[in-house]
Amino acid sequence: MGGGLPLMEKIEGVLIDLDGTIWRGNELIPQADEAVAYLRSLGKRLVFVSNRGNWSRRMCHEQLRRFGIAVAEEEIILSSTVTAQFLRAHYPLCQVWTLGDEGLHEELQHYQVPLAPVPEEADFLVITLHETMTYRDLDLAFRAVHHGARMIATNIDKMFPNEHGNAIDVAGMVGAIEAATARKVEVVLGKPSCFMAEAALRQLKVPPDLCLVIGDSVQSDIRMGRMYGMKTALVLTGNTKRSQLDMLREKERPDYVIDSIYDIIGLGKGVMW
Amino acid sequence: MGGGLPLMEKIEGVLIDLDGTIWRGNELIPQADEAVAYLRSLGKRLVFVSNRGNWSRRMCHEQLRRFGIAVAEEEIILSSTVTAQFLRAHYPLCQVWTLGDEGLHEELQHYQVPLAPVPEEADFLVITLHETMTYRDLDLAFRAVHHGARMIATNIDKMFPNEHGNAIDVAGMVGAIEAATARKVEVVLGKPSCFMAEAALRQLKVPPDLCLVIGDSVQSDIRMGRMYGMKTALVLTGNTKRSQLDMLREKERPDYVIDSIYDIIGLGKGVMW
């Protein structure tokens, strides 16, 4: 292992994205496990911060363990986690209906968010990615809002890469319900929101200027870091291609561009703006 | 003055809406000033809570004084106030561009929210009602989002009553920018959100179950009260007509329906569900 970015001496906490940074679909990004181990060996505090709202922490924890990456469950912060914490903290009396995969449901239950027995009784509809969605799921969600439920979304990504190219993401589910009800989502919890950033900072217990964000998304990872005065490193193993870098606006520019998270170890390939 | 609703003995804090409850346009709703004086004479703690995002507290304070209603500025909580507090608390490093009337700007400046010198440098676009909007204002707001600003809205009301009937409200401004940019508003601050409710509760320093909400809107006033376990009284001097009451869903029903805020003094006209 190399000498590490000189930057690393000034960093105490690292926020690490998952999809496109640690794994792609069901495959570990080469040597991402070694990069995490390296950061641990330097004694950095770590938190894994992902916009996945259709998974629970438990599911994510298992996936990381399968890839040989040891983490505590508290070191994982998903948009489903933050959504559940938000509802629990601010609307403890409110009943929730969901449009999304099972992981969201599990996370809401973990935080004891009251779930509505039928959509008509829901105070909130929570929307996330629903990869097994049927017309019936969509219709039940519509009924919740049609009967007065307010809408929140774990995140608002339009598409995500899968084995076929790009797949429709949460924005599609949100669009369906908004168009049919003429109502709007009121809060989006995912990165780059303050809700995710502050949950990560609370877990890290490190001031923002001593933090580094590592992620593949300019809009969620780099923006969040920039908005909080954190250092930022963009990896090219996910959403962003090298050819897109020239088009970045000033407020979207990372401090470092590296081919993959493994390069956090070395120096050579890091491009500093 | 009458004996007061028996309910009043159990109430320590009162949240009072403005448009449609205290005034309509430039006119005081008859005896609304006496109703406020009555609540003060009972020693209740009061807070005026309005979704107006295009006014500042100062402007609102003047209007109340013009109507002979004495309040402290801290007793006024507007969606512009809460938006400014939200940005200041969670995004202190971020620069803001606005689409909205001057009052929003004034409120942001009062809370020392950094304002972007040009739309292209904004981290956030804040949208509220803009009654003097021109194409140029809309285009500057578009440019902010087109260059990467995220969007938040003070509220998302579709229309409001004025002297011509119904007038287009914030939802129209939001719709223009969303349609042109394919981006979405991420946070709506106005009632019935937790941001407004919790700002009011912090000012009142009274637990929710000892609070009464008085307002004309089922969707913002009554819903907010119900979501927090407050008592609720719907007035018929604004948005809601008596003929609409039968169509209310269970979660929208107020504890009391009164013709106007003045009836808070008496008993006779209050309909309890």
XYZ file of N, CA and C in Angstrom, chain A residues 117-257:
423
model
N -53.143 0.526 8.233
C -53.685 -0.793 7.869
C -54.237 -0.812 6.438
N -54.769 0.320 5.987
C -55.268 0.452 4.602
C -54.799 1.813 4.083
N -54.654 1.960 2.762
C -54.131 3.225 2.230
C -54.989 4.430 2.600
N -56.293 4.231 2.692
C -57.204 5.343 2.977
C -56.921 5.994 4.327
N -56.301 5.282 5.252
C -56.044 5.832 6.584
C -54.657 6.444 6.730
N -53.868 6.406 5.661
C -52.482 6.885 5.767
C -52.424 8.403 5.842
N -51.527 8.914 6.696
C -51.215 10.344 6.731
C -50.112 10.670 5.733
N -49.241 9.705 5.490
C -48.139 9.873 4.539
C -48.042 8.673 3.600
N -47.705 8.969 2.346
C -47.224 7.932 1.430
C -45.726 8.158 1.286
N -44.936 7.111 1.558
C -43.492 7.192 1.338
C -43.166 6.438 0.055
N -42.475 7.103 -0.855
C -42.173 6.511 -2.160
C -40.679 6.250 -2.288
N -40.361 5.035 -2.737
C -38.976 4.715 -3.073
C -38.986 3.809 -4.303
N -37.826 3.335 -4.727
C -37.748 2.419 -5.862
C -38.510 1.131 -5.538
N -39.300 0.673 -6.507
C -40.084 -0.550 -6.306
C -39.864 -1.444 -7.519
N -38.884 -2.328 -7.410
C -38.483 -3.129 -8.568
C -39.411 -4.307 -8.837
N -40.350 -4.564 -7.930
C -41.322 -5.644 -8.185
C -42.732 -5.060 -8.257
N -42.820 -3.775 -8.565
C -44.097 -3.068 -8.577
C -45.086 -3.650 -9.582
N -46.337 -3.716 -9.152
C -47.423 -4.088 -10.045
C -48.396 -2.913 -10.121
N -49.349 -2.999 -11.031
C -50.388 -1.979 -11.125
C -51.104 -1.823 -9.789
N -51.327 -2.943 -9.114
C -52.033 -2.887 -7.839
C -51.278 -2.062 -6.786
N -49.969 -2.216 -6.733
C -49.175 -1.414 -5.786
C -49.333 0.078 -6.076
N -49.276 0.399 -7.375
C -49.406 1.793 -7.792
C -50.782 2.323 -7.416
N -51.792 1.494 -7.625
C -53.160 1.929 -7.340
C -53.391 2.131 -5.838
N -52.817 1.253 -5.013
C -52.959 1.421 -3.560
C -52.290 2.723 -3.114
N -51.144 3.028 -3.706
C -50.443 4.277 -3.378
C -51.276 5.473 -3.820
N -51.847 5.380 -5.018
C -52.736 6.437 -5.516
C -53.885 6.660 -4.544
N -54.472 5.560 -4.059
C -55.611 5.683 -3.143
C -55.219 6.394 -1.855
N -54.028 6.119 -1.389
C -53.564 6.795 -0.161
C -53.572 8.316 -0.371
N -52.985 8.765 -1.471
C -52.886 10.212 -1.712
C -54.252 10.789 -2.062
N -55.010 10.049 -2.834
C -56.360 10.496 -3.188
C -57.221 10.681 -1.936
N -56.911 9.943 -0.891
C -57.634 10.091 0.371
C -56.879 10.964 1.368
N -55.969 11.765 0.863
C -55.404 12.802 1.724
C -54.021 12.558 2.280
N -53.389 11.446 1.940
C -52.019 11.244 2.439
C -51.085 12.255 1.774
N -50.144 12.802 2.531
C -49.105 13.655 1.970
C -47.961 12.754 1.484
N -47.148 13.286 0.582
C -46.113 12.454 -0.034
C -44.714 12.870 0.373
N -43.875 11.885 0.717
C -42.446 12.141 0.826
C -41.719 11.056 0.031
N -40.513 11.350 -0.424
C -39.747 10.396 -1.238
C -38.377 10.192 -0.626
N -37.907 8.948 -0.656
C -36.574 8.673 -0.103
C -35.511 9.384 -0.932
N -35.734 9.441 -2.236
C -34.812 10.142 -3.140
C -35.560 10.378 -4.436
N -34.916 11.038 -5.383
C -35.654 11.461 -6.568
C -34.829 11.196 -7.823
N -33.944 10.201 -7.730
C -33.134 9.850 -8.901
C -34.016 9.393 -10.054
N -33.634 9.780 -11.263
C -34.441 9.466 -12.444
C -34.141 8.064 -12.980
N -32.886 7.668 -12.980
C -32.517 6.344 -13.493
C -31.293 5.830 -12.770
N -31.120 4.502 -12.837
C -29.907 3.918 -12.267
C -29.398 2.851 -13.246
N -28.094 2.621 -13.229
C -27.546 1.648 -14.180
C -27.802 0.232 -13.698
N -28.300 -0.630 -14.573
C -28.357 -2.061 -14.252
C -27.788 -2.841 -15.432
N -28.004 -4.155 -15.468
C -27.350 -4.958 -16.503
C -27.858 -4.658 -17.912
N -29.015 -3.986 -18.031
C -29.557 -3.653 -19.357
C -29.224 -2.239 -19.803
N -28.510 -1.499 -18.970
C -28.238 -0.090 -19.293
C -28.828 0.757 -18.197
N -29.776 1.615 -18.529
C -30.410 2.441 -17.497
C -31.823 1.954 -17.198
N -32.163 1.962 -15.908
C -33.490 1.521 -15.472
C -34.216 2.681 -14.798
N -35.533 2.697 -14.915
C -36.340 3.761 -14.310
C -36.212 3.706 -12.784
N -36.028 4.862 -12.181
C -35.795 4.928 -10.726
C -36.983 5.622 -10.032
N -36.778 6.048 -8.793
C -37.845 6.587 -7.948
C -38.649 7.702 -8.630
N -37.971 8.545 -9.412
C -38.672 9.661 -10.061
C -39.863 9.158 -10.881
N -39.753 7.966 -11.436
C -40.861 7.402 -12.199
C -42.061 7.074 -11.323
N -41.797 6.481 -10.164
C -42.877 6.157 -9.220
C -43.539 7.443 -8.715
N -42.691 8.431 -8.404
C -43.205 9.724 -7.922
C -44.052 10.379 -9.010
N -43.543 10.378 -10.258
C -44.252 11.008 -11.364
C -45.632 10.417 -11.577
N -45.737 9.106 -11.438
C -47.033 8.439 -11.633
C -48.062 8.961 -10.635
N -47.682 9.026 -9.383
C -48.641 9.428 -8.345
C -48.916 10.934 -8.416
N -47.882 11.732 -8.679
C -48.100 13.177 -8.787
C -49.044 13.497 -9.951
N -48.828 12.845 -11.098
C -49.652 13.137 -12.275
C -51.109 12.741 -12.036
N -51.302 11.630 -11.345
C -52.671 11.133 -11.150
C -53.425 11.897 -10.057
N -52.700 12.544 -9.164
C -53.371 13.187 -8.022
C -53.262 14.715 -8.032
N -52.415 15.280 -8.910
C -52.146 16.722 -8.910
C -51.637 17.201 -7.541
N -51.010 16.315 -6.805
C -50.347 16.686 -5.541
C -48.840 16.521 -5.732
N -48.078 17.015 -4.769
C -46.627 16.994 -4.920
C -45.914 16.417 -3.699
N -44.781 15.823 -3.988
C -43.904 15.372 -2.907
C -43.454 16.597 -2.117
N -43.479 16.498 -0.794
C -43.125 17.648 0.050
C -41.707 17.612 0.590
N -41.173 16.426 0.764
C -39.794 16.327 1.250
C -39.086 15.175 0.536
N -37.879 15.459 0.068
C -37.011 14.421 -0.487
C -35.848 14.261 0.477
N -35.665 13.033 0.981
C -34.706 12.832 2.075
C -33.282 12.527 1.622
N -33.121 11.969 0.426
C -31.814 11.451 -0.001
C -30.740 12.503 -0.212
N -29.515 12.046 -0.463
C -28.418 12.942 -0.814
C -28.817 13.798 -1.996
N -28.470 15.059 -2.090
C -27.511 15.763 -1.222
C -28.162 16.508 -0.065
N -29.292 16.028 0.435
C -30.031 16.785 1.454
C -29.286 16.922 2.773
N -29.724 17.914 3.535
C -29.196 18.118 4.881
C -29.530 16.940 5.794
N -30.627 16.237 5.472
C -31.050 15.132 6.334
C -30.000 14.011 6.304
N -29.515 13.699 5.105
C -28.479 12.668 4.975
C -27.145 13.169 5.528
N -26.773 14.379 5.143
C -25.468 14.910 5.561
C -25.376 14.973 7.085
N -26.456 15.444 7.716
C -26.399 15.613 9.171
C -26.478 14.270 9.899
N -27.187 13.306 9.315
C -27.190 11.955 9.904
C -25.778 11.364 9.856
N -25.099 11.580 8.742
C -23.723 11.072 8.609
C -22.785 11.763 9.597
N -22.927 13.076 9.707
C -22.045 13.827 10.613
C -22.295 13.449 12.081
N -23.558 13.201 12.412
C -23.869 12.769 13.792
C -23.201 11.433 14.091
N -23.204 10.535 13.100
C -22.576 9.234 13.309
C -21.048 9.373 13.385
N -20.490 10.203 12.537
C -19.028 10.354 12.493
C -18.483 11.118 13.700
N -19.265 12.075 14.186
C -18.807 12.982 15.252
C -17.511 13.692 14.866
N -17.474 14.151 13.616
C -16.311 14.855 13.067
C -16.845 16.122 12.396
N -16.164 17.276 12.555
C -16.636 18.486 11.854
C -16.510 18.318 10.334
N -17.412 18.965 9.573
C -17.443 18.778 8.115
C -16.102 19.029 7.435
N -15.349 20.030 7.896
C -14.103 20.348 7.180
C -13.008 19.312 7.416
N -13.265 18.352 8.301
C -12.314 17.240 8.475
C -12.853 15.955 7.850
N -13.889 16.110 6.996
C -14.499 14.949 6.344
C -14.158 14.914 4.861
N -14.139 13.688 4.333
C -13.983 13.451 2.897
C -15.166 12.622 2.417
N -15.803 13.047 1.316
C -16.862 12.257 0.688
C -16.256 11.546 -0.518
N -16.486 10.233 -0.605
C -16.060 9.480 -1.797
C -17.301 8.919 -2.471
N -17.538 9.288 -3.736
C -18.728 8.778 -4.412
C -18.644 8.956 -5.905
N -19.608 8.345 -6.621
C -19.584 8.364 -8.089
C -20.545 9.383 -8.685
N -21.363 10.016 -7.838
C -22.383 10.921 -8.367
C -22.074 12.372 -8.045
N -21.957 13.161 -9.100
C -21.719 14.587 -8.923
C -22.896 15.228 -8.193
N -24.110 14.867 -8.620
C -25.302 15.520 -8.086
C -25.589 15.151 -6.631
N -25.310 13.924 -6.235
C -25.622 13.590 -4.844
C -24.387 13.623 -3.945
N -23.313 12.954 -4.336
C -22.157 12.855 -3.426
C -21.338 14.144 -3.382
N -20.933 14.603 -4.559
C -20.043 15.771 -4.592
C -20.795 17.026 -4.123
N -22.038 17.186 -4.604
C -22.827 18.343 -4.171
C -23.000 18.394 -2.659
N -23.326 17.231 -2.078
C -23.517 17.197 -0.627
C -22.235 17.619 0.089
N -21.125 17.062 -0.328
C -19.858 17.418 0.298
C -19.552 18.903 0.162
N -19.731 19.412 -1.059
C -19.440 20.823 -1.311
C -20.319 21.739 -0.459
N -21.610 21.371 -0.345
C -22.542 22.213 0.404
C -22.169 22.311 1.883
N -21.452 21.307 2.390
C -21.100 21.296 3.808
C -19.637 21.645 4.063
N -18.912 21.966 3.002
C -17.509 22.302 3.194
C -16.636 21.098 3.481
N -17.098 19.913 3.005
C -16.260 18.718 3.134
C -15.325 18.631 1.925
N -14.268 17.837 2.044
C -13.453 17.504 0.886
C -14.196 16.430 0.081
N -13.950 16.402 -1.222
C -14.706 15.472 -2.077
C -13.792 14.748 -3.060
N -14.068 13.445 -3.256
C -13.343 12.652 -4.258
C -14.364 11.918 -5.120
N -14.305 12.168 -6.420
C -15.211 11.526 -7.373
C -14.523 10.283 -7.936
N -15.251 9.144 -7.881
C -14.725 7.920 -8.505
C -15.419 7.732 -9.854
N -14.713 7.078 -10.786
C -15.245 6.932 -12.149
C -15.762 5.517 -12.400
N -16.112 4.815 -11.324
C -16.591 3.437 -11.448
C -18.109 3.347 -11.504
N -18.801 4.489 -11.546
C -20.269 4.460 -11.538
C -20.865 5.398 -12.557
N -21.672 6.337 -12.053
C -22.484 7.221 -12.897
C -21.705 8.186 -13.784
N -20.526 8.570 -13.366
C -19.847 9.661 -14.061
C -18.683 9.138 -14.902
N -18.638 9.601 -16.156
C -17.539 9.219 -17.063
C -16.527 10.353 -17.131
N -15.303 9.984 -17.455
C -14.238 10.990 -17.532
C -14.584 12.092 -18.540
N -15.290 11.686 -19.615
C -15.631 12.658 -20.667
C -16.601 13.738 -20.183
N -17.277 13.466 -19.059
C -18.236 14.447 -18.549
C -17.576 15.509 -17.667
N -16.322 15.273 -17.289
C -15.705 16.142 -16.279
C -15.574 17.583 -16.752
N -15.307 17.737 -18.044
C -15.117 19.102 -18.550
C -16.385 19.935 -18.464
N -17.542 19.259 -18.414
C -18.807 19.985 -18.415
C -19.270 20.371 -17.014
N -18.513 19.973 -15.994
C -18.961 20.261 -14.628
C -18.907 21.759 -14.339
N -19.935 22.221 -13.627
C -19.942 23.607 -13.178
C -19.061 23.736 -11.940
N -18.693 24.939 -11.631
C -17.759 25.131 -10.522
C -18.268 24.462 -9.249
N -19.572 24.634 -8.967
C -20.096 24.103 -7.688
C -20.215 22.585 -7.677
N -19.969 21.944 -8.833
C -20.063 20.481 -8.910
C -18.694 19.811 -8.897
N -17.633 20.613 -8.890
C -16.299 20.029 -9.048
C -15.780 19.398 -7.769
N -15.323 18.153 -7.874
C -14.709 17.498 -6.709
C -13.280 18.007 -6.511
N -12.780 17.840 -5.309
C -11.372 18.171 -5.071
C -10.456 17.202 -5.805
N -10.897 15.921 -5.852
C -10.087 14.889 -6.489
C -10.944 14.060 -7.430
N -10.366 13.631 -8.521
C -11.004 12.644 -9.396
C -10.095 11.428 -9.420
